[in-house]
GROMACS .gro file of C-alpha atoms in nm:
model
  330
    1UNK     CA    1   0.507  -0.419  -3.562
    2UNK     CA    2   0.477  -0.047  -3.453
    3UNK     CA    3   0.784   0.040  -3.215
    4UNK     CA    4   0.750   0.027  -2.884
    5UNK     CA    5   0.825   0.431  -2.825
    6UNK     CA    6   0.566   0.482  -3.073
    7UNK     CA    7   0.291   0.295  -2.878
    8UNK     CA    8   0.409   0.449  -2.531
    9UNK     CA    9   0.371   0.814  -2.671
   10UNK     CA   10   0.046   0.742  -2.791
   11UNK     CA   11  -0.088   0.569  -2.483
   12UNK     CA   12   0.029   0.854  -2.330
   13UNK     CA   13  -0.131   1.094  -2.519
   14UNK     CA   14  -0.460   0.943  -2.545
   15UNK     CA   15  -0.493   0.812  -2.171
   16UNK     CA   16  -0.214   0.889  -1.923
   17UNK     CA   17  -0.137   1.250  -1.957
   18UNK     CA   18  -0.514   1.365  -1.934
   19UNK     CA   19  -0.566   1.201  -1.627
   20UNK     CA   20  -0.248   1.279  -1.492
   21UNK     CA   21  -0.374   1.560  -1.272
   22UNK     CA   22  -0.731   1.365  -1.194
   23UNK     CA   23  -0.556   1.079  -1.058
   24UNK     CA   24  -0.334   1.328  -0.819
   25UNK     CA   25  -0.619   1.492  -0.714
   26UNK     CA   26  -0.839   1.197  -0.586
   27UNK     CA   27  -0.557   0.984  -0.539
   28UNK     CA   28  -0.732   0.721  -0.776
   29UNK     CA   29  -0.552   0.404  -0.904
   30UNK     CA   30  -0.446   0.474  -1.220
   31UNK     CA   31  -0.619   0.163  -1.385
   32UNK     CA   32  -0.707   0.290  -1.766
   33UNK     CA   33  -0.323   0.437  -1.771
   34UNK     CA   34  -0.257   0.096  -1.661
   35UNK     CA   35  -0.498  -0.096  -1.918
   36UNK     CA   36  -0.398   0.123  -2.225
   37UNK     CA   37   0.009   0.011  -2.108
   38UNK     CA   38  -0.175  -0.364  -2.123
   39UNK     CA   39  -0.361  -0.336  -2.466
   40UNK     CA   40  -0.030  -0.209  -2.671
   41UNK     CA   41   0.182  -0.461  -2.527
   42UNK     CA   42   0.412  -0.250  -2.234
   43UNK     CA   43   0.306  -0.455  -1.934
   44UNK     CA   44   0.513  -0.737  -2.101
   45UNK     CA   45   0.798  -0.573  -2.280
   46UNK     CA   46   1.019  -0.746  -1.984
   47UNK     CA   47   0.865  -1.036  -2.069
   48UNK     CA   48   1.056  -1.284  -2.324
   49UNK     CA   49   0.970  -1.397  -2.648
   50UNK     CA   50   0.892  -1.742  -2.591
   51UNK     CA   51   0.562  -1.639  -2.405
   52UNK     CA   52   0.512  -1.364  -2.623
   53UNK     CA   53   0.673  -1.060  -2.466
   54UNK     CA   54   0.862  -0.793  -2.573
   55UNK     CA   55   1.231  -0.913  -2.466
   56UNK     CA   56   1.302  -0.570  -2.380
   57UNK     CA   57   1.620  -0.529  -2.131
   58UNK     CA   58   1.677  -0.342  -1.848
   59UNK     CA   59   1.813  -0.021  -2.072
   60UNK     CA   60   1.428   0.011  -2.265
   61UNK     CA   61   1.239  -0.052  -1.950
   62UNK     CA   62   1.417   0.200  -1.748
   63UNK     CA   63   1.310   0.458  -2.057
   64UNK     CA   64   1.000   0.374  -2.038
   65UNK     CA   65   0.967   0.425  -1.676
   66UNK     CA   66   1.140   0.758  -1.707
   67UNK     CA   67   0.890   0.884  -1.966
   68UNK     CA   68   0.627   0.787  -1.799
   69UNK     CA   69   0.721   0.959  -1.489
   70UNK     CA   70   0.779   1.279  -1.662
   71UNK     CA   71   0.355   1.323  -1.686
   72UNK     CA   72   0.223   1.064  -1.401
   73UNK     CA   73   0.388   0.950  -1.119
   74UNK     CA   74   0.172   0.707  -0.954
   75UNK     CA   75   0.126   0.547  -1.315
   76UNK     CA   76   0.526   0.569  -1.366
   77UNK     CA   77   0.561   0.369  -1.001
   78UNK     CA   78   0.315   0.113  -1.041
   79UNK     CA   79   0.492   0.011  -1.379
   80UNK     CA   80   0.815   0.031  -1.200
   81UNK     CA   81   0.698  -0.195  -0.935
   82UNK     CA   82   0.558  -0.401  -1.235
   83UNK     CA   83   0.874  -0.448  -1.435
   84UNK     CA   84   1.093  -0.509  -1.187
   85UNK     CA   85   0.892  -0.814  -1.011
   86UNK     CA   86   0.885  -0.951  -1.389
   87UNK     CA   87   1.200  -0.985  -1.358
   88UNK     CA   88   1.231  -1.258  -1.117
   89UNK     CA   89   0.898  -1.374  -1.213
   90UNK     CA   90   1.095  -1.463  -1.572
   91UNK     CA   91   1.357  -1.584  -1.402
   92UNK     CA   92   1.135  -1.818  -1.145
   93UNK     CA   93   0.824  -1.780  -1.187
   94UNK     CA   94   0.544  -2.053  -1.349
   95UNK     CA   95   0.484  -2.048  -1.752
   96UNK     CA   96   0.067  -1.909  -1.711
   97UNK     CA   97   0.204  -1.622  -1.520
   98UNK     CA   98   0.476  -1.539  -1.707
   99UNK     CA   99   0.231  -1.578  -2.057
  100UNK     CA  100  -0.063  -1.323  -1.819
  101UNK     CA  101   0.198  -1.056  -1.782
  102UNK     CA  102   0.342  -1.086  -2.112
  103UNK     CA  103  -0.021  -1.055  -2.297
  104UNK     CA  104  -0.085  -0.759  -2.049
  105UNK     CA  105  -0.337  -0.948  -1.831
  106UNK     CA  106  -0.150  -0.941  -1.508
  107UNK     CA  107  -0.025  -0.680  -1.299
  108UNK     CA  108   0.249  -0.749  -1.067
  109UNK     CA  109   0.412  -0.582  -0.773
  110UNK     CA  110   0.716  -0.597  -0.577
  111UNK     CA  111   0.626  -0.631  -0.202
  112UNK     CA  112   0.969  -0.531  -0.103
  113UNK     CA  113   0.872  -0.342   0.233
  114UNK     CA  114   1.089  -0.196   0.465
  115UNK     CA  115   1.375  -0.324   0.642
  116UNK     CA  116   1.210  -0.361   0.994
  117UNK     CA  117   0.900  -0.540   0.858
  118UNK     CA  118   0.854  -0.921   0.992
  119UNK     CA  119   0.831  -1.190   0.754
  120UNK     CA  120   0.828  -1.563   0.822
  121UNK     CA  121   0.811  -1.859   0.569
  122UNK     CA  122   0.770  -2.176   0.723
  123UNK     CA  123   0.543  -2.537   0.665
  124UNK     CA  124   0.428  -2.422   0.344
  125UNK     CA  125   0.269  -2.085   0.509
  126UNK     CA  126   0.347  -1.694   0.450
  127UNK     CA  127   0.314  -1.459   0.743
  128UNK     CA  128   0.432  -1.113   0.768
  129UNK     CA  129   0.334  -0.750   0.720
  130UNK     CA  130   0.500  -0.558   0.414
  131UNK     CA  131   0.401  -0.136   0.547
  132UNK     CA  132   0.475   0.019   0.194
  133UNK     CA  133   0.325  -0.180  -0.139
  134UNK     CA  134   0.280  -0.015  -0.430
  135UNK     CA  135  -0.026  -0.142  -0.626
  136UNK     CA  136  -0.168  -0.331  -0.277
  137UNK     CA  137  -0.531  -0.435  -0.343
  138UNK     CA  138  -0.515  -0.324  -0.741
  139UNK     CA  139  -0.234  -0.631  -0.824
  140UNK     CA  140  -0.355  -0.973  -0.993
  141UNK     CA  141  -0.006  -1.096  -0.768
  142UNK     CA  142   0.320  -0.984  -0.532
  143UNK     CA  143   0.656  -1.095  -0.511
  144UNK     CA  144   0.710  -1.109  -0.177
  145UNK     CA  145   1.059  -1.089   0.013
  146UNK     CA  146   1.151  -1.226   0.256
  147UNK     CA  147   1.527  -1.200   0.426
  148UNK     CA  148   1.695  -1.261   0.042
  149UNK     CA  149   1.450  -1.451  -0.087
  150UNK     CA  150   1.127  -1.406  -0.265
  151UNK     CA  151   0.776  -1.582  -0.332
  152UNK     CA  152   0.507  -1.553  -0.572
  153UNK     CA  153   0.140  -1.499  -0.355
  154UNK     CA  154  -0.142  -1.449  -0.560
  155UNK     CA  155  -0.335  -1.117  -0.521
  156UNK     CA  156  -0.686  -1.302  -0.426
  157UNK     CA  157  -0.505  -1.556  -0.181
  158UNK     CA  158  -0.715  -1.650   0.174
  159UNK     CA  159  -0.528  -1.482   0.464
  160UNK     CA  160  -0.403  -1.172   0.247
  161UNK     CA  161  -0.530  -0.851   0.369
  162UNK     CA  162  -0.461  -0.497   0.216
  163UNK     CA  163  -0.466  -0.150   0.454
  164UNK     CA  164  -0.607   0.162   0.469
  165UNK     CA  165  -0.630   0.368   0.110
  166UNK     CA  166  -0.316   0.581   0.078
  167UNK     CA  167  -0.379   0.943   0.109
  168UNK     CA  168  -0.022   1.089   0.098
  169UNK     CA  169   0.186   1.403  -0.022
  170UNK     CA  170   0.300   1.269  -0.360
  171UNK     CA  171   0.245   0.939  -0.568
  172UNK     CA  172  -0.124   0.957  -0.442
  173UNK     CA  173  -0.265   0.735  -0.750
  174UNK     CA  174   0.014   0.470  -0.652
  175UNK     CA  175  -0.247   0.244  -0.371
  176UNK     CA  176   0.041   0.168  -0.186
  177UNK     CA  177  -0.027   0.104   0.173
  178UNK     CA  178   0.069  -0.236   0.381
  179UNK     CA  179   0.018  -0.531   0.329
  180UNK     CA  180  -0.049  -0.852   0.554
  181UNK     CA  181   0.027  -1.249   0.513
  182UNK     CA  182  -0.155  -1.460   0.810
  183UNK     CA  183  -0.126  -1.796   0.712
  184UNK     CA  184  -0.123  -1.744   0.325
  185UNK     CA  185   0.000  -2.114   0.138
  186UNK     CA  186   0.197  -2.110  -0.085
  187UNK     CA  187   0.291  -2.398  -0.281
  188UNK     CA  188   0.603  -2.623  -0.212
  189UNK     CA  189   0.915  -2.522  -0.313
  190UNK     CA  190   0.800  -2.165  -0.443
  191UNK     CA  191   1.047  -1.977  -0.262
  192UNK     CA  192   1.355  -1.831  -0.445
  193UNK     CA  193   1.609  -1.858  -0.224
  194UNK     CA  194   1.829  -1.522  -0.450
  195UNK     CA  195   1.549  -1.329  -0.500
  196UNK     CA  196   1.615  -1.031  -0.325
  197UNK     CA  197   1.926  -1.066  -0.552
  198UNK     CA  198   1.785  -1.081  -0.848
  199UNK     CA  199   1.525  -0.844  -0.792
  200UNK     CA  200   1.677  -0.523  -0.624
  201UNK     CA  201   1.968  -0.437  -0.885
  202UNK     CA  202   1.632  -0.369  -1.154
  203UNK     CA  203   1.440  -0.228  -0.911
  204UNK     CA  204   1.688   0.056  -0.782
  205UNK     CA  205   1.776   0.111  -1.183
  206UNK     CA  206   1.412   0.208  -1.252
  207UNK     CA  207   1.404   0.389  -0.983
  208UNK     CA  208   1.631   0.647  -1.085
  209UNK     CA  209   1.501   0.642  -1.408
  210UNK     CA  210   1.164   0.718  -1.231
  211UNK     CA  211   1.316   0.982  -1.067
  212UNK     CA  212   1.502   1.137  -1.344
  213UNK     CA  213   1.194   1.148  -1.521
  214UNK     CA  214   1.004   1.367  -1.231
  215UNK     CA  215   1.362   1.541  -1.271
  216UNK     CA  216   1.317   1.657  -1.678
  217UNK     CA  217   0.970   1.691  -1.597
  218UNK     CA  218   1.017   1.994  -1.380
  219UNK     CA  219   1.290   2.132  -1.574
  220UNK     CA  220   1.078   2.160  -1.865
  221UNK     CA  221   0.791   2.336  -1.641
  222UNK     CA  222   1.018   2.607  -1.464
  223UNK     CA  223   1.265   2.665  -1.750
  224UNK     CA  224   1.418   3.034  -1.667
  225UNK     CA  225   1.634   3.144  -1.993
  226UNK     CA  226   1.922   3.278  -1.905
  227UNK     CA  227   1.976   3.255  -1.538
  228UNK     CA  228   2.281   3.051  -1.379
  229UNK     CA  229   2.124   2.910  -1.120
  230UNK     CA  230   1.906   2.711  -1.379
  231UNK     CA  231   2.205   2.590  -1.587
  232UNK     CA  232   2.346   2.467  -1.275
  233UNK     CA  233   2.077   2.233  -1.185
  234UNK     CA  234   2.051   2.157  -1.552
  235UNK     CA  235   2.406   2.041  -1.559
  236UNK     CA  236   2.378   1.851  -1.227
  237UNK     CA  237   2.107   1.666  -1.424
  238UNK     CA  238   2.323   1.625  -1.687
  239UNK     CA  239   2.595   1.439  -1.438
  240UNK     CA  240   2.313   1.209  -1.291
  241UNK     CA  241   2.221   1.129  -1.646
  242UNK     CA  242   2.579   0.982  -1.709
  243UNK     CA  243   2.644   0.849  -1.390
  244UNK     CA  244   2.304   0.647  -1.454
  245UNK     CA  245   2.409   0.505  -1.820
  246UNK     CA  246   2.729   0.371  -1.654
  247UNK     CA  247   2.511   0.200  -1.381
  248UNK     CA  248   2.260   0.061  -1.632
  249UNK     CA  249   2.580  -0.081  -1.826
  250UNK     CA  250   2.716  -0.214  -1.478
  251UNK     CA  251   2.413  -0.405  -1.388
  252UNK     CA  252   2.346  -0.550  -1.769
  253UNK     CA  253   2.672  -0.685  -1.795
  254UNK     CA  254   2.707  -0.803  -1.434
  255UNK     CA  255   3.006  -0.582  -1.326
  256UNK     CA  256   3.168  -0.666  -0.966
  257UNK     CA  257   3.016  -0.347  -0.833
  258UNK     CA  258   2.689  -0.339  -1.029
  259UNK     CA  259   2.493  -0.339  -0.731
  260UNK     CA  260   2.649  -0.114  -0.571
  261UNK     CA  261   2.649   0.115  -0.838
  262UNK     CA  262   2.272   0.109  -0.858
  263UNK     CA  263   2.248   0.172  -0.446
  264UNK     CA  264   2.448   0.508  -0.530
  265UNK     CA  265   2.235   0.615  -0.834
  266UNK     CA  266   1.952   0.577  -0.685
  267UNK     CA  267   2.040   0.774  -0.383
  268UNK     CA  268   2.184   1.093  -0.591
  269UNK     CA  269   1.868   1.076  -0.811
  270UNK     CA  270   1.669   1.122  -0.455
  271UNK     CA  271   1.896   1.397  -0.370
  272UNK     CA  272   1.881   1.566  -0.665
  273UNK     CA  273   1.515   1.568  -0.768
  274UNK     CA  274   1.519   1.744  -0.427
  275UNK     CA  275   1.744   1.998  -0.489
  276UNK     CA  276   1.612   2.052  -0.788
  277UNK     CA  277   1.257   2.066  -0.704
  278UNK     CA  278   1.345   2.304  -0.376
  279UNK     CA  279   1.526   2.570  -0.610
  280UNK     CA  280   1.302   2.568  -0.858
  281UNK     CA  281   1.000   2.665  -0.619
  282UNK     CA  282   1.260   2.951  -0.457
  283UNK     CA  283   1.366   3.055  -0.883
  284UNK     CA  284   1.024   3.037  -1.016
  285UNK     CA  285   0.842   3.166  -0.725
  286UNK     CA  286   0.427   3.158  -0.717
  287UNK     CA  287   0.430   3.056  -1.066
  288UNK     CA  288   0.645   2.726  -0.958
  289UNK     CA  289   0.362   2.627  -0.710
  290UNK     CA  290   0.093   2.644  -0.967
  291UNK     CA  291  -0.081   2.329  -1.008
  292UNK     CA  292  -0.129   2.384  -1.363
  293UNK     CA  293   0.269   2.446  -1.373
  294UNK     CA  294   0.282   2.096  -1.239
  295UNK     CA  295   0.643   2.175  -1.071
  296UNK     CA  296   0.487   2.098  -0.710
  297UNK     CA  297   0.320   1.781  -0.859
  298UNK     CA  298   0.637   1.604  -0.944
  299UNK     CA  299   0.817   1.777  -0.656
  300UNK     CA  300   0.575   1.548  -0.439
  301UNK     CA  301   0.616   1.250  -0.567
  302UNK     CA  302   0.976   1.281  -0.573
  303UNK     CA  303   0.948   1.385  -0.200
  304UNK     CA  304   0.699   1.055  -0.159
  305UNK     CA  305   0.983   0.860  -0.343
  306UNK     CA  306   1.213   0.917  -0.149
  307UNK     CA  307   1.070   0.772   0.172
  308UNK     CA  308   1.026   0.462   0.029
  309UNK     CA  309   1.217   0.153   0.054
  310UNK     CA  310   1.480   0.135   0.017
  311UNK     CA  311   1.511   0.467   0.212
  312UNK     CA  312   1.751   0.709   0.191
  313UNK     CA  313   1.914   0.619   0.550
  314UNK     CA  314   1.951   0.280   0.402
  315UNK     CA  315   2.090   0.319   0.101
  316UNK     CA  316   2.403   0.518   0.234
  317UNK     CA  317   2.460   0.248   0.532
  318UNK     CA  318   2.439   0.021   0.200
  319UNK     CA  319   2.734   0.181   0.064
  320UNK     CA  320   2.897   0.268   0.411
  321UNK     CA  321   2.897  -0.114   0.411
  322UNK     CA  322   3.079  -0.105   0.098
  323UNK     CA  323   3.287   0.158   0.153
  324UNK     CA  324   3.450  -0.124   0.460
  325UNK     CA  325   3.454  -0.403   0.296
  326UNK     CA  326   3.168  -0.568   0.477
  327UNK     CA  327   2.864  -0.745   0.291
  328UNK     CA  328   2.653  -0.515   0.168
  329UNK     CA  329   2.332  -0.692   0.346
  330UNK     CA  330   2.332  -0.803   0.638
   0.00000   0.00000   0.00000
């Protein structure tokens, strides 16, 4: 069996990366990036064994993620999304879902949303809006959250009803836009009652990976020899790097403060793909802002990212919370 890195690079190669600025441009779902990930076997590296997944952890999954991100973004977040409802889906979910995804036949998403965003789950019946989805419309099926917990809804469901095409600054291939529930069923007993819990610890992990891939990415586009303003944002990188291993180790072995850990990583990845991204533009000048440089590509979507849920605002009341000694939810 060819290794897993070995596959990615070539799917990359061969489908991702010449698309890459296509899929920007149009802001077109990603779907052969997304197929190619299917065919070698990525869509289900999260996915156990037992129905013929990968068994990857959170550690290779997060590496993927980050590679991916370095050459599309909106491919990078819709596997993000991906993996990290798989995880509760393994956890929860029925055995001819959990075989789809691991064959790479089903896309999933995490319908996460934001924090102001009704949701109801009562007689059987879904209703709610979700404003931010990534994959909405181009999903086979959503985890859905609701207060902390979660529920499987089929992408095809009666009463499910996807918004208007997303035509935003970054992540433009990424078809995330809102999402409605009127009256959706859902079978009995389908909600997990921890799956917000379960869920968000992965989901904030691969989101820093995400973003330290858009981070390495434009690095490697404005590299300036020689001047100290460049080794300074390298080394920050450097930090975030570390800071991110000791969350990923937090969150695998189920540390006390694992998830806050992976609130605080992903909020310094946010700031610093920012930081980085803004200086870059003011080092490298005109040739920065290039499209074929691809600096203000990943600058966008890391821009994009950061708006979505959790947001920024959140995350820090998150840790505030922490910071107190008060739950970190409320």
């Amino acid at each position: 069996m060819l290794d897993h890195t070995v596959l990615l690079d070539s799917v990359i190669e061969s489908t991702i990366a010449p698309q890459a600025d296509q899929v920007d441009r149009a802001g077109c779902f990603p779907r052969s990036g997304i197929s190619a990930l299917g065919e070698v076997g990525l869509l289900g590296l999260a996915s156990a064994p037992a129905v013929g997944g990968g068994g990857a952890g959170l550690a290779e999954t997060a590496r993927v993620v980050e590679r991916v991100a370095g050459v599309c973004g909106s491919t990078a977040m819709v596997l993000l999304t991906h993996y990290a409802a798989t995880a509760l889906v393994e956890a929860h979910g029925p055995p001819e879902v959990r075989g789809a995804i691991a064959r790479g036949e089903h896309l999933i998403t995490l319908a996460l949303g934001a924090p102001s965003d009704r949701c109801t789950v009562r007689a059987a019946e879904l209703d709610g809006v979700k404003s931010w989805v990534v994959a909405a419309g181009e999903a086979d099926s959503y985890v859905w959250t609701c207060d902390s917990g979660a529920v499987l809804v089929g992408g095809a469901v009666p009463g499910l009803r996807i918004g208007a095409p997303f035509d935003g600054v970054g992540l433009r291939g990424s078809a995330a836009t809102s999402v409605t529930a009127d009256h959706v069923a859902i079978p009995a007993g389908s909600v997990v009652a921890d799956g917000l819990a379960v869920a968000l610890p992965g989901f904030l992990v691969l989101g820093t990976a995400f973003t330290l891939g858009l981070i390495e990415a434009m690095l490697a586009a404005g590299h300036v020899p020689g001047r100290p303003e460049f080794t300074a944002l390298r080394t920050r990188t450097d930090l975030l790097r570390a800071f991110f291993d000791d969350t990923v180790a937090a969150v695998t072995t189920g540390r006390p403060d694992a998830m806050v850990r992976a609130v605080q990583a992903r909020l310094v990845a946010a700031e610093t793909a920012t930081e980085v991204g803004d200086r870059l533009l003011r080092l490298c000048g005109f040739a920065a802002a290039r499209k074929d440089v691809s600096v203000e590509r990943h600058f966008r979507d890391a821009l994009t990212a950061r708006v979505m849920t959790p947001t920024g605002e959140s995350l820090e009341e998150i840790i505030g919370r922490d910071a107190v000694g008060q739950p970190l939810f409320r």
